[in-house]
Short mmCIF file of C-alpha atoms in Angstrom, two decimals:
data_model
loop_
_atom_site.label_atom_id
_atom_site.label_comp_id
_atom_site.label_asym_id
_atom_site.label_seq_id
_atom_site.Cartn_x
_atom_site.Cartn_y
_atom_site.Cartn_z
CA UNK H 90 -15.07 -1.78 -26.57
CA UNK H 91 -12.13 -2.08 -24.75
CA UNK H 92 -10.90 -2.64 -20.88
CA UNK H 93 -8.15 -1.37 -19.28
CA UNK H 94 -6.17 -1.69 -15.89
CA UNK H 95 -4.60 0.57 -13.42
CA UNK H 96 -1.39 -1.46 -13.17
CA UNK H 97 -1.14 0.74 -9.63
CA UNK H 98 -3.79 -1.05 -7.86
CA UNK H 99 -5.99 -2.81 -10.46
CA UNK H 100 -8.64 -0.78 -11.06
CA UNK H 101 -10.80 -1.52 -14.60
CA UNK H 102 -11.71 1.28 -16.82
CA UNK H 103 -14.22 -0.15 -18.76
CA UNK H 104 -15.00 1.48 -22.02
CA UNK H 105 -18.66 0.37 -22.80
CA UNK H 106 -19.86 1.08 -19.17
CA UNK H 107 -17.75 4.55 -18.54
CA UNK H 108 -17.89 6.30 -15.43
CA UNK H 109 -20.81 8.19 -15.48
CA UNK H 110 -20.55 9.58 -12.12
CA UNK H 111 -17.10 11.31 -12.86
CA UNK H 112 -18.89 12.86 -16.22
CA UNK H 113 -17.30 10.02 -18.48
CA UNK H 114 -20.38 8.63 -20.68
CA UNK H 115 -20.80 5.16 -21.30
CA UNK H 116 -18.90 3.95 -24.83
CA UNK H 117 -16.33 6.66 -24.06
CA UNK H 118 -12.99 5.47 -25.82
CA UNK H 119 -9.40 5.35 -23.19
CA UNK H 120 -7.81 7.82 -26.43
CA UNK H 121 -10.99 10.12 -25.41
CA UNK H 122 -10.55 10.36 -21.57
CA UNK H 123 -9.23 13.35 -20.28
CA UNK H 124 -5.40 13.50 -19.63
CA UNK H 125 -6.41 14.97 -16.30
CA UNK H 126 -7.98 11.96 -15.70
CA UNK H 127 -7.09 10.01 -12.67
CA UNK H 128 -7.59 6.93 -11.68
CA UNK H 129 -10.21 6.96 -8.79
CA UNK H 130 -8.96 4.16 -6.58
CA UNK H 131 -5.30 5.49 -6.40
CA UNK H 132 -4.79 8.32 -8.17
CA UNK H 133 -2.40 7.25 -10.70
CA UNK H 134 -2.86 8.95 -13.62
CA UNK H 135 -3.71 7.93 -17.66
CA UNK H 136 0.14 7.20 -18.38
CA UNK H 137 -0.06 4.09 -15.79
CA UNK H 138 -2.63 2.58 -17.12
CA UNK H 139 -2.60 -0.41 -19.60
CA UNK H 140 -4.96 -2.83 -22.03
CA UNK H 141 -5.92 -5.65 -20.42
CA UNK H 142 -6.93 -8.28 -23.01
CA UNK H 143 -10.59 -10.35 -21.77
CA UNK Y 184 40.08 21.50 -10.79
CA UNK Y 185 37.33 24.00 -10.54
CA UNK Y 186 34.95 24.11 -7.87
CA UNK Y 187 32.16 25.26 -10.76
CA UNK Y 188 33.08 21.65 -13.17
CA UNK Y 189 32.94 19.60 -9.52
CA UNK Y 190 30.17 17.04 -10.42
CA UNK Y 191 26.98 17.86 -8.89
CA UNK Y 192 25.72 15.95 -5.99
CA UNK Y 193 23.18 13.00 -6.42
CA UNK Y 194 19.65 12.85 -5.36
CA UNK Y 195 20.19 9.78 -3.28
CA UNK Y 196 16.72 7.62 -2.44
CA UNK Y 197 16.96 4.12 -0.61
CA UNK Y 198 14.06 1.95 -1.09
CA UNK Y 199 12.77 0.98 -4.08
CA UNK Y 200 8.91 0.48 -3.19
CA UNK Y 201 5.96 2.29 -5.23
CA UNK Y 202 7.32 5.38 -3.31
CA UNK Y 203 10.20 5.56 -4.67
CA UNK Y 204 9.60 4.45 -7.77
CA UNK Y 205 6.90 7.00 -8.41
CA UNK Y 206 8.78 9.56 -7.04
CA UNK Y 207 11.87 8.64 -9.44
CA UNK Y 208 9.26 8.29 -12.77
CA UNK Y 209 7.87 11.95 -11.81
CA UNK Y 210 11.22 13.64 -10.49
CA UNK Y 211 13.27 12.40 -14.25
CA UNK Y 212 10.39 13.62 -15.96
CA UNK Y 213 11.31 17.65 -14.63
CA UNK Y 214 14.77 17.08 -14.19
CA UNK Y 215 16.91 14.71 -16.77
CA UNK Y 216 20.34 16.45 -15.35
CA UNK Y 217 20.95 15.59 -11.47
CA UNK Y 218 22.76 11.86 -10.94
CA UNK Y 219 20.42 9.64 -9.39
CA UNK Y 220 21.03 6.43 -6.94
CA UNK Y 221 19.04 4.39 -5.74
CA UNK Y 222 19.79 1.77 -2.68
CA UNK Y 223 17.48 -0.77 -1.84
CA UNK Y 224 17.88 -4.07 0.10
CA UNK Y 225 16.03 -6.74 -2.17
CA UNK Y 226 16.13 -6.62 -5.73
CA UNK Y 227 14.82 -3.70 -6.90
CA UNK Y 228 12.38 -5.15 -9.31
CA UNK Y 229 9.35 -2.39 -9.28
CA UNK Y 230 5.56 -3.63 -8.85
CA UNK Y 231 2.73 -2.29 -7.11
CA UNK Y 232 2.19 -3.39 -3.53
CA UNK Y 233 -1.50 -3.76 -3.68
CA UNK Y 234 -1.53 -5.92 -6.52
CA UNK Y 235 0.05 -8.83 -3.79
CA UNK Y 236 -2.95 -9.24 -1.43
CA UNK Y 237 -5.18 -9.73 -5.19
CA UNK Y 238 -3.02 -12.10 -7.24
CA UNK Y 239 -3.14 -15.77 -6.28
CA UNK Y 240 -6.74 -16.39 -7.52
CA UNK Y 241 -5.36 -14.93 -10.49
CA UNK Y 242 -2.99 -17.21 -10.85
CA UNK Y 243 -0.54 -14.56 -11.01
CA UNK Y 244 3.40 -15.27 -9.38
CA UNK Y 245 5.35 -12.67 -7.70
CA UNK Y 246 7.68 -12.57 -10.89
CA UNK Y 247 4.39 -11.84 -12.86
CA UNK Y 248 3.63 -8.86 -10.59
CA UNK Y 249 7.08 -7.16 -11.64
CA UNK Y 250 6.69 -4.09 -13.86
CA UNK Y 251 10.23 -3.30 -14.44
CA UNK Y 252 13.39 -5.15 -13.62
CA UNK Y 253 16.06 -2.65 -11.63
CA UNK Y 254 18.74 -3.37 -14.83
CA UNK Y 255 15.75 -1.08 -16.71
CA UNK Y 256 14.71 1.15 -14.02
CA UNK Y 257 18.62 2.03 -14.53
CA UNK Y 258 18.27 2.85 -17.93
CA UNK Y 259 14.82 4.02 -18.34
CA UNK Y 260 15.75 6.91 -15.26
CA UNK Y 261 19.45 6.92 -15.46
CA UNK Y 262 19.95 5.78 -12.10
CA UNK Y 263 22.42 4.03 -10.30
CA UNK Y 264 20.52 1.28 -8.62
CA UNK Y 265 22.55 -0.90 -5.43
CA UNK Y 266 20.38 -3.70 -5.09
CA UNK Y 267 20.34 -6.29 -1.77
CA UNK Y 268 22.62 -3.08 -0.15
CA UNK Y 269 21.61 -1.80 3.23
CA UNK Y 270 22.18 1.49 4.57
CA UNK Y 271 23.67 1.30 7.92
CA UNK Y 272 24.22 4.69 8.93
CA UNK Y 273 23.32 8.37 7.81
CA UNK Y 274 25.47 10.64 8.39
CA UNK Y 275 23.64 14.37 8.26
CA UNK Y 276 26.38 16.52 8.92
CA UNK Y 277 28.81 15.48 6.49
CA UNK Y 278 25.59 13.83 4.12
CA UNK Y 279 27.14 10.73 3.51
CA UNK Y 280 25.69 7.49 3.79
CA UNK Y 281 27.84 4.44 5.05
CA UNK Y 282 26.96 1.19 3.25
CA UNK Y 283 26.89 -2.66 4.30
CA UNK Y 284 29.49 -3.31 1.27
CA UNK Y 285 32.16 -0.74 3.07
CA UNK Y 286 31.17 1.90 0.49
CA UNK Y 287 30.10 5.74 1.92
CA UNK Y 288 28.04 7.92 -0.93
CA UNK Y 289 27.60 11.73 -0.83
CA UNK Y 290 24.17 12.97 -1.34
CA UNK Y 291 22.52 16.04 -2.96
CA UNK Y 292 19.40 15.31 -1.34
CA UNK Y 293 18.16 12.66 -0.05
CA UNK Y 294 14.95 10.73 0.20
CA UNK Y 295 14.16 8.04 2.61
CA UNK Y 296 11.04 5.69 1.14
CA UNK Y 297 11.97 3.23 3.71
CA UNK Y 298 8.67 1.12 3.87
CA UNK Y 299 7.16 0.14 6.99
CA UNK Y 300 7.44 -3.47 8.95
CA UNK Y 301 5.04 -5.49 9.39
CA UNK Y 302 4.40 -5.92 13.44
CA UNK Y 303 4.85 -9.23 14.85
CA UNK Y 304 2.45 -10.53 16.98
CA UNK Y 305 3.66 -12.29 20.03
CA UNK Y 306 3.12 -16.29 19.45
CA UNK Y 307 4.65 -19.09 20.90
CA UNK Y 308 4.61 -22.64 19.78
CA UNK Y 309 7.08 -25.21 17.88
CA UNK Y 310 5.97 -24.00 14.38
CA UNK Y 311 7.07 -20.46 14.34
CA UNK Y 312 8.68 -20.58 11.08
CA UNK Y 313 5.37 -21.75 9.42
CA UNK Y 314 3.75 -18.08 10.11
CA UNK Y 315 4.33 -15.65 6.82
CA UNK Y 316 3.88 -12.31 6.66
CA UNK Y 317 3.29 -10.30 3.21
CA UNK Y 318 5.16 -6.92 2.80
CA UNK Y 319 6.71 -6.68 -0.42
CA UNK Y 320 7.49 -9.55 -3.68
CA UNK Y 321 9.24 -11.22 -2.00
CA UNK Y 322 7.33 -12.58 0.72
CA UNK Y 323 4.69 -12.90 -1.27
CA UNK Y 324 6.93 -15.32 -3.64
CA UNK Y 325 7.62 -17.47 -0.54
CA UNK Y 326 4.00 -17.38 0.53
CA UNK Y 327 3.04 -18.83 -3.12
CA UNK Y 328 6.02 -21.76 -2.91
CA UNK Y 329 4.45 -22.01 0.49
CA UNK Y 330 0.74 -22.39 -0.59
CA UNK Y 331 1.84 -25.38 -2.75
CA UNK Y 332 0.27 -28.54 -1.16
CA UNK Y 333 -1.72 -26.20 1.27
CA UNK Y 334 -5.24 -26.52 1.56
CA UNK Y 335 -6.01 -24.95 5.20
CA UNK Y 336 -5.04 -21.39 5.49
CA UNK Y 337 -5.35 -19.23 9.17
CA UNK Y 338 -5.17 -15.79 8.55
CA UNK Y 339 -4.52 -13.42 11.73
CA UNK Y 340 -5.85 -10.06 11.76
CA UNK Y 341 -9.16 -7.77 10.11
CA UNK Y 342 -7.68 -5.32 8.90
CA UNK Y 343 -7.46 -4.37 5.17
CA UNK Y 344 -4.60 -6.79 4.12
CA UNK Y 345 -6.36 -9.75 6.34
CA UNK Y 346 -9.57 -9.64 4.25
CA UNK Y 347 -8.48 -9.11 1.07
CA UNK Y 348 -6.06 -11.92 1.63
CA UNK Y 349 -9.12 -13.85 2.84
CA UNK Y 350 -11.17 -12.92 -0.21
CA UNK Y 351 -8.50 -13.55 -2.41
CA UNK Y 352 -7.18 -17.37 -0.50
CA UNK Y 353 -10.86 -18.19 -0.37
CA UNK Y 354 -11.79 -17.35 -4.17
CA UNK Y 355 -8.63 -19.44 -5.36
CA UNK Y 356 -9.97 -22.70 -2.99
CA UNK Y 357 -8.11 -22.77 -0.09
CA UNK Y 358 -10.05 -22.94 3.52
CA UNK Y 359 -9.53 -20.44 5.22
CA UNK Y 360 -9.98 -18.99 9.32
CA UNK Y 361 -9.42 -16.03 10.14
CA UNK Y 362 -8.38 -14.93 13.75
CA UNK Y 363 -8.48 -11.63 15.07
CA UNK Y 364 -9.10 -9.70 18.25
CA UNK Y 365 -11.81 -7.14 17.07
CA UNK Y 366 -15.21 -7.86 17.23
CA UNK Y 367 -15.90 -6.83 13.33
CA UNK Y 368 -13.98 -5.95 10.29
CA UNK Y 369 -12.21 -3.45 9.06
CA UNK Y 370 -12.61 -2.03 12.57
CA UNK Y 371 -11.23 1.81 12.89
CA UNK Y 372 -12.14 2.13 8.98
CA UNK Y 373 -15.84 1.68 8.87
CA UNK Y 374 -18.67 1.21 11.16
CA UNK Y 375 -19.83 -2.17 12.82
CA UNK Y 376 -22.65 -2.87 10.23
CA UNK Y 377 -20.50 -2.22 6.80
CA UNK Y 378 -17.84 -4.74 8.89
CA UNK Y 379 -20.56 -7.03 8.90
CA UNK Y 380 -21.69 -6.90 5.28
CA UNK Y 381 -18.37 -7.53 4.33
CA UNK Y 382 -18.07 -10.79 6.91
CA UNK Y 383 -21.24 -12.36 6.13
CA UNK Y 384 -20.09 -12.03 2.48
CA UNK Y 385 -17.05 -13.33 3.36
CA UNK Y 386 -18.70 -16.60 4.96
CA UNK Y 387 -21.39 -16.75 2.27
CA UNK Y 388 -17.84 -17.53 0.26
CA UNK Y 389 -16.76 -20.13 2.85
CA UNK Y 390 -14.29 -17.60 5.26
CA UNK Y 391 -14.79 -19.07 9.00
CA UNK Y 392 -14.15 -16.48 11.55
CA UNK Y 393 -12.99 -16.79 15.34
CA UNK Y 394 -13.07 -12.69 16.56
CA UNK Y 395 -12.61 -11.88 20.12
CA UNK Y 396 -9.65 -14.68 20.92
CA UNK Y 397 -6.09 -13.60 19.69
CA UNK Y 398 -3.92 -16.67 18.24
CA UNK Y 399 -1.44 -17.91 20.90
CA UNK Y 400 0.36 -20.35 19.56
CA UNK Y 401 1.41 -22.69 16.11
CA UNK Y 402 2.50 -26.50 16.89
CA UNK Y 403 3.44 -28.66 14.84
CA UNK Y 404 1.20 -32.03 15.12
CA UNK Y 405 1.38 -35.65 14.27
CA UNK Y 406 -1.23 -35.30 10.97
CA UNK Y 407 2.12 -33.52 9.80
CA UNK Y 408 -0.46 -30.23 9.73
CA UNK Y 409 0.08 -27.71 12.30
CA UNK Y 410 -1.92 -26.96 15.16
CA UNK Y 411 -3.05 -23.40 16.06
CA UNK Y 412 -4.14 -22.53 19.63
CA UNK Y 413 -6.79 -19.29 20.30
CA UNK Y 414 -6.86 -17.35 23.98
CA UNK Y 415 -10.58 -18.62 24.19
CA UNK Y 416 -8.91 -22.67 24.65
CA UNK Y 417 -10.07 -23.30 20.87
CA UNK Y 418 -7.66 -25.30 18.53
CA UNK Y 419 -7.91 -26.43 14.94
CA UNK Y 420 -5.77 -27.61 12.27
CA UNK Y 421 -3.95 -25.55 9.39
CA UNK Y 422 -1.35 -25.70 6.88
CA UNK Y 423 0.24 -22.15 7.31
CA UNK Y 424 -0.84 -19.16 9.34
CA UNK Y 425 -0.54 -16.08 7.31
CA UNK Y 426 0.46 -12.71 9.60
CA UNK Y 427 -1.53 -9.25 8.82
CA UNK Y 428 -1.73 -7.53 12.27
CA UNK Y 429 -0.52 -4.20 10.76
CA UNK Y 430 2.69 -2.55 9.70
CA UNK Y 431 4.81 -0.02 11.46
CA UNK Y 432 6.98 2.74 9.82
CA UNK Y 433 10.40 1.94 9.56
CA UNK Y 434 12.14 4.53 11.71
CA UNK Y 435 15.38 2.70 13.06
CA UNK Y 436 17.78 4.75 10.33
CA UNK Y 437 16.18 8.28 10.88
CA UNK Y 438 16.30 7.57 14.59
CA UNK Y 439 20.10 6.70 14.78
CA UNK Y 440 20.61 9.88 12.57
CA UNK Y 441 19.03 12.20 14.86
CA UNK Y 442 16.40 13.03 12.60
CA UNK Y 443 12.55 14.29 14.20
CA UNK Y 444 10.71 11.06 14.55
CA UNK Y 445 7.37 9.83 16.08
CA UNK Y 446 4.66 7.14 14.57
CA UNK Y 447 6.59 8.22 11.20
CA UNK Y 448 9.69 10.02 10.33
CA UNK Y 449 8.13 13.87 10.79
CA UNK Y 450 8.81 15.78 7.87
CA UNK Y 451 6.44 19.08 6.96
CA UNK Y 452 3.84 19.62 4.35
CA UNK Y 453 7.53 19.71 1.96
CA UNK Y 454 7.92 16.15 3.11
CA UNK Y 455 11.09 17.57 4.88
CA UNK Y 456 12.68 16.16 7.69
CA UNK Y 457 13.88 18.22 10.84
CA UNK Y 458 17.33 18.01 8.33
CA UNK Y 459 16.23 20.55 5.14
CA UNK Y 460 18.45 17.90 2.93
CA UNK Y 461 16.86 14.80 3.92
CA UNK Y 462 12.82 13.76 2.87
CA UNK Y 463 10.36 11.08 3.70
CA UNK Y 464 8.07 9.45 1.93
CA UNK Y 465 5.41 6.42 1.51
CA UNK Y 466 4.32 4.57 4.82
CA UNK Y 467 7.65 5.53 6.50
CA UNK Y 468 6.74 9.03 6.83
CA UNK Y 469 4.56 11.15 9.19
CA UNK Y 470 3.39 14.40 7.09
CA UNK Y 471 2.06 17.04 9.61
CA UNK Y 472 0.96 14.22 11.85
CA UNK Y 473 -1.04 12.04 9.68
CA UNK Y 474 0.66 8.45 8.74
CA UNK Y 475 -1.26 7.67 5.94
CA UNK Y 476 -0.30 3.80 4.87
CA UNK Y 477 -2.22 3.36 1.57
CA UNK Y 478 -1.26 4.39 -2.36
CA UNK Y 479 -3.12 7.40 -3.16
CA UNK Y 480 -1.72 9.72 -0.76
CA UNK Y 481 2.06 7.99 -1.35
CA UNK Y 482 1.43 8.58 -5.11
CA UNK Y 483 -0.14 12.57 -4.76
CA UNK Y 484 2.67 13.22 -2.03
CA UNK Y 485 5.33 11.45 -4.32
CA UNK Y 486 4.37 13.59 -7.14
CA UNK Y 487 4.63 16.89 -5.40
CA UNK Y 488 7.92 15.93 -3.84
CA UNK Y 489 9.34 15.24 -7.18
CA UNK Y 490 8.27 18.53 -7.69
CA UNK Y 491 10.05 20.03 -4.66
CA UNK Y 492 13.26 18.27 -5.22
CA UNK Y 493 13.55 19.60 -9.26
CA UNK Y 494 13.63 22.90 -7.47
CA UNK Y 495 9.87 23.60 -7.39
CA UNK Y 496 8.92 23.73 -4.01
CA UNK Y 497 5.52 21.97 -4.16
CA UNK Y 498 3.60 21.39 -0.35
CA UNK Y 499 1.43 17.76 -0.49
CA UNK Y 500 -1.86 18.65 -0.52
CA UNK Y 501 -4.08 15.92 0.46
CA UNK Y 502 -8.00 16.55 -0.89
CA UNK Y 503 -10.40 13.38 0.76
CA UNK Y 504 -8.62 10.44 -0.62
CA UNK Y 505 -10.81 7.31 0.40
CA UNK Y 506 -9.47 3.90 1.04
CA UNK Y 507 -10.52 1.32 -1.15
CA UNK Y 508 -10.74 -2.45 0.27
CA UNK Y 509 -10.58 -4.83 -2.68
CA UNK Y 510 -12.54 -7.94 -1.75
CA UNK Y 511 -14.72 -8.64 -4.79
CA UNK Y 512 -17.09 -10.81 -2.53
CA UNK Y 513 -18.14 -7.15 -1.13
CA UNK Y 514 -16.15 -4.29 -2.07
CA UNK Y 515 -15.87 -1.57 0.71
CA UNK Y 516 -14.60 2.35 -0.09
CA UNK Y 517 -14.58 3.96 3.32
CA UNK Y 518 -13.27 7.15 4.24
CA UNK Y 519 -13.01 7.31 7.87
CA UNK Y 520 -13.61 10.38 10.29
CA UNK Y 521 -10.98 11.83 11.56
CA UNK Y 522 -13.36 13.04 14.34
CA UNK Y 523 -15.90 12.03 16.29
CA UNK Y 524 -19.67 11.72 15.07
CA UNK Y 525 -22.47 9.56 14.91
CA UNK Y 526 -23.17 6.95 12.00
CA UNK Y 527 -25.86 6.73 9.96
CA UNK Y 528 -26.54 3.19 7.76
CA UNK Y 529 -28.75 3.34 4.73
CA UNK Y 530 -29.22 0.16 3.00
CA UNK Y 531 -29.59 -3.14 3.19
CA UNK Y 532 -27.43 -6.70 3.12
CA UNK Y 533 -24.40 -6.00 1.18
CA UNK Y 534 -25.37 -2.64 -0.49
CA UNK Y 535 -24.75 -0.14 2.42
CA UNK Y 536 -23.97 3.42 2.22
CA UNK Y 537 -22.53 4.97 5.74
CA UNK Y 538 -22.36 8.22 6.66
CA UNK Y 539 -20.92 9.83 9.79
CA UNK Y 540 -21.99 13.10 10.64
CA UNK Y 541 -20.71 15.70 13.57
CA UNK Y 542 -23.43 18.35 13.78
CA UNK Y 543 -24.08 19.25 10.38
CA UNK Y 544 -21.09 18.44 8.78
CA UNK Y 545 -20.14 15.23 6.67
CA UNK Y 546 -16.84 14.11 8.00
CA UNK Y 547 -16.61 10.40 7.22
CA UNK Y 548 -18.53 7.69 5.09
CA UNK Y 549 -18.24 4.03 4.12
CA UNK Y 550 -19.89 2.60 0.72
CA UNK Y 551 -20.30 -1.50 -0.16
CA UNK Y 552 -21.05 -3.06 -3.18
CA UNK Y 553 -23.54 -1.99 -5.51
CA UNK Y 554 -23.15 1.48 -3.23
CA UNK Y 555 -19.37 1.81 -4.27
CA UNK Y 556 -20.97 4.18 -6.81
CA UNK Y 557 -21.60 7.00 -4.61
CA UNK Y 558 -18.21 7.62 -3.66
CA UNK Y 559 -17.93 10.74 -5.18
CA UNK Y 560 -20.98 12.04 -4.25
CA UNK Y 561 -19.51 11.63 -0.25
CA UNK Y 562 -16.19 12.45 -1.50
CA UNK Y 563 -17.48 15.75 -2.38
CA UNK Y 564 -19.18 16.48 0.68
CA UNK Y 565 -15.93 15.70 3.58
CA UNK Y 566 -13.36 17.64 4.32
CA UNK Y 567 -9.86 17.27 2.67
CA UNK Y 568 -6.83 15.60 4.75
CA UNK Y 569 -4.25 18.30 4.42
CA UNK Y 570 -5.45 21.60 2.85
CA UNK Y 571 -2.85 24.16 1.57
#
């Protein structure tokens, strides 16, 4: 499982925990989040995100 | 030679800010045709404002926080970029800007993503030069050269940009006071109790606070520290006093040009200005009254402009966008009213959820820590900013 970061304003998008409360399971791969996905803190969207390495 | 093979016009934008850079990512993207330039007065390396108020503890430099340099902004948008080149006049009848270097351009359109200034707060004392401010890279680069050999910091102001820098000084070891006039945090954003969660988690992480007194004055003393001075007769010793009182819209260009202005530069739900060639956007601009400083509505208005200016005219249309304060000792998302109503606090310590009401209606709410989760439960229930 990966993390990655909103290189807007920093935000994580953490693979193994999701984000259930916007429909996105837990274990839910970046490659299988919606393109119309954006970010909740500032609304950038999946194309301004990167991998973050931990 | 023939009006028809006369070289179209460029889509002029000075400033070179997330607004403008967003704007220039989405507007290339619809249309690859139209000359570009862009004029901006430092060097038009692009990075994300909010990243600076989070990047000292870690141990990130302002050259870190650059995402792309202006020699590939150039490339990767085929722009013409002018870097550390002010604007000193526009010229709306005759669209032509006149530049510090002697230079005049023609625009197409143009877009002003002019920033705002951060306000300076009146101060006296021997040791003015040792307050900072933080608007853009650049400052924060001289605040970091700055924080070398510093171990007391005095932060002025509650705001947003005062506690995060607090969180953020704190968590990386320096001391740190904070100075401000309000009585509680994040006053005007969230109620008194979620401004209290957030200081006594600030303390718990070694913040002192002096609210009520404003900071009069920074001397330099004999310890070779300086001395700061509060309107309540208290001093103490500091290293550096870091400035976040609040930033004002940068209007002085749109003003000398004639152009609508008020808190902002006015420009319609088109992100117009009162001149149908010229647009404003980011903190500088005032869309249908609102001044909105903060990145999600500069990124949703930037896309829709880009929109607009590729010949698709797109309004902004602002659904509840909520402000998110990132101090990891307490994390707040508030959405404040934009009317009156009464609060209501659920929780306890630092896990609050507030909700303002007016009669029935939800108009406002304010989450911390673990509560952060709920934000789009509340986010669902308020009304939007700017409908359509």
């Amino acid at each position: 499982m990966r993390k990655w970061q909103c290189i807007v304003c920093g935000f994580i998008y953490d693979e193994a925990e999701g984000l259930p409360e916007e429909g996105i399971a837990p274990g839910t791969a970046w490659e299988d989040v919606p393109d119309t996905w954006a970010c909740p803190d500032c609304g950038a969207t999946k194309d301004d995100f990167e991998m973050i390495v931990l | 030679m023939k009006a028809s093979s006369a070289p179209t016009p460029p889509l002029i934008v000075i400033g070179s800010g997330l607004a403008a850079y967003t704007l220039v990512r989405e507007w290339r993207k619809a249309d690859t045709e139209t000359p570009m330039v862009l004029i901006t007065a430092d060097d038009g390396a692009g990075y994300s404002k909010p990243m600076l108020s989070n990047a000292h503890s870690k141990g990130q430099s302002a050259d870190d926080l650059i995402q792309l340099t202006a020699e590939a902004v150039a490339e990767r948008y085929q722009a013409e970029v002018l870097t550390r080149t002010e604007v000193l006049h526009i010229d709306p009848t005759t669209r032509t800007l006149h530049l510090d270097n002697g230079s005049t351009l023609v625009w197409g359109q143009l877009v002003l993503a002019v920033g705002a200034e951060p306000i300076q707060a009146p101060l006296e004392g021997d040791a003015l030069n040792r307050v900072f401010s933080v608007n853009d890279r650049l400052d924060f680069a001289r605040l970091q050269s700055e924080l070398q050999g510093a171990r007391q910091v005095t932060i002025m102001g509650a705001g947003l940009i005062g506690c995060e820098f607090a969180n953020d000084l704190v968590s990386a070891g320096f001391e740190v006071d904070l100075v401000a006039p309000s009585e509680t945090l994040l006053s005007g954003l969230v109620p008194a109790e979620v401004g209290d969660a957030l200081k006594q988690a600030l303390m718990d992480a070694g913040v002192k606070f002096h609210l009520g007194p404003l900071l009069s004055r920074v001397d330099r003393s004999q310890s070779g520290k300086l001395q700061v001075s509060l309107t309540n007769g208290q001093k103490f010793a500091t290293d550096l006093v870091l400035s976040a009182v609040g930033l004002l819209p940068r209007l002085d260009l749109a003003r000398k040009a004639g152009l609508a202005v008020n808190r902002g530069i006015q420009v319609n739900k088109y992100l117009q200005t009162s001149d149908p060639s010229i647009y404003a956007l980011g903190d500088c601009a005032e869309v249908e009254g609102l001044v909105l400083m903060y990145v999600m509505p500069l990124m949703n208005a930037a896309r829709a402009l880009a929109k607009t200016l590729a010949g698709e005219p797109t309004a902004v249309q602002w659904p509840a966008m909520p402000v998110t304060v990132k101090t990891p000792a307490c994390p707040v998302i508030a959405y404040p009213p934009r009317s009156t109503g009464a609060w209501q606090i659920d929780g306890s310590g630092a896990n609050l959820a507030a909700v303002c009401r007016e009669g029935e209606s939800i108009v406002g709410f304010a989450l911390t820590g673990e509560r952060i989760k709920e934000r789009n439960t509340w986010l669902k229930a308020v009304p939007p900013l700017l409908a359509s």
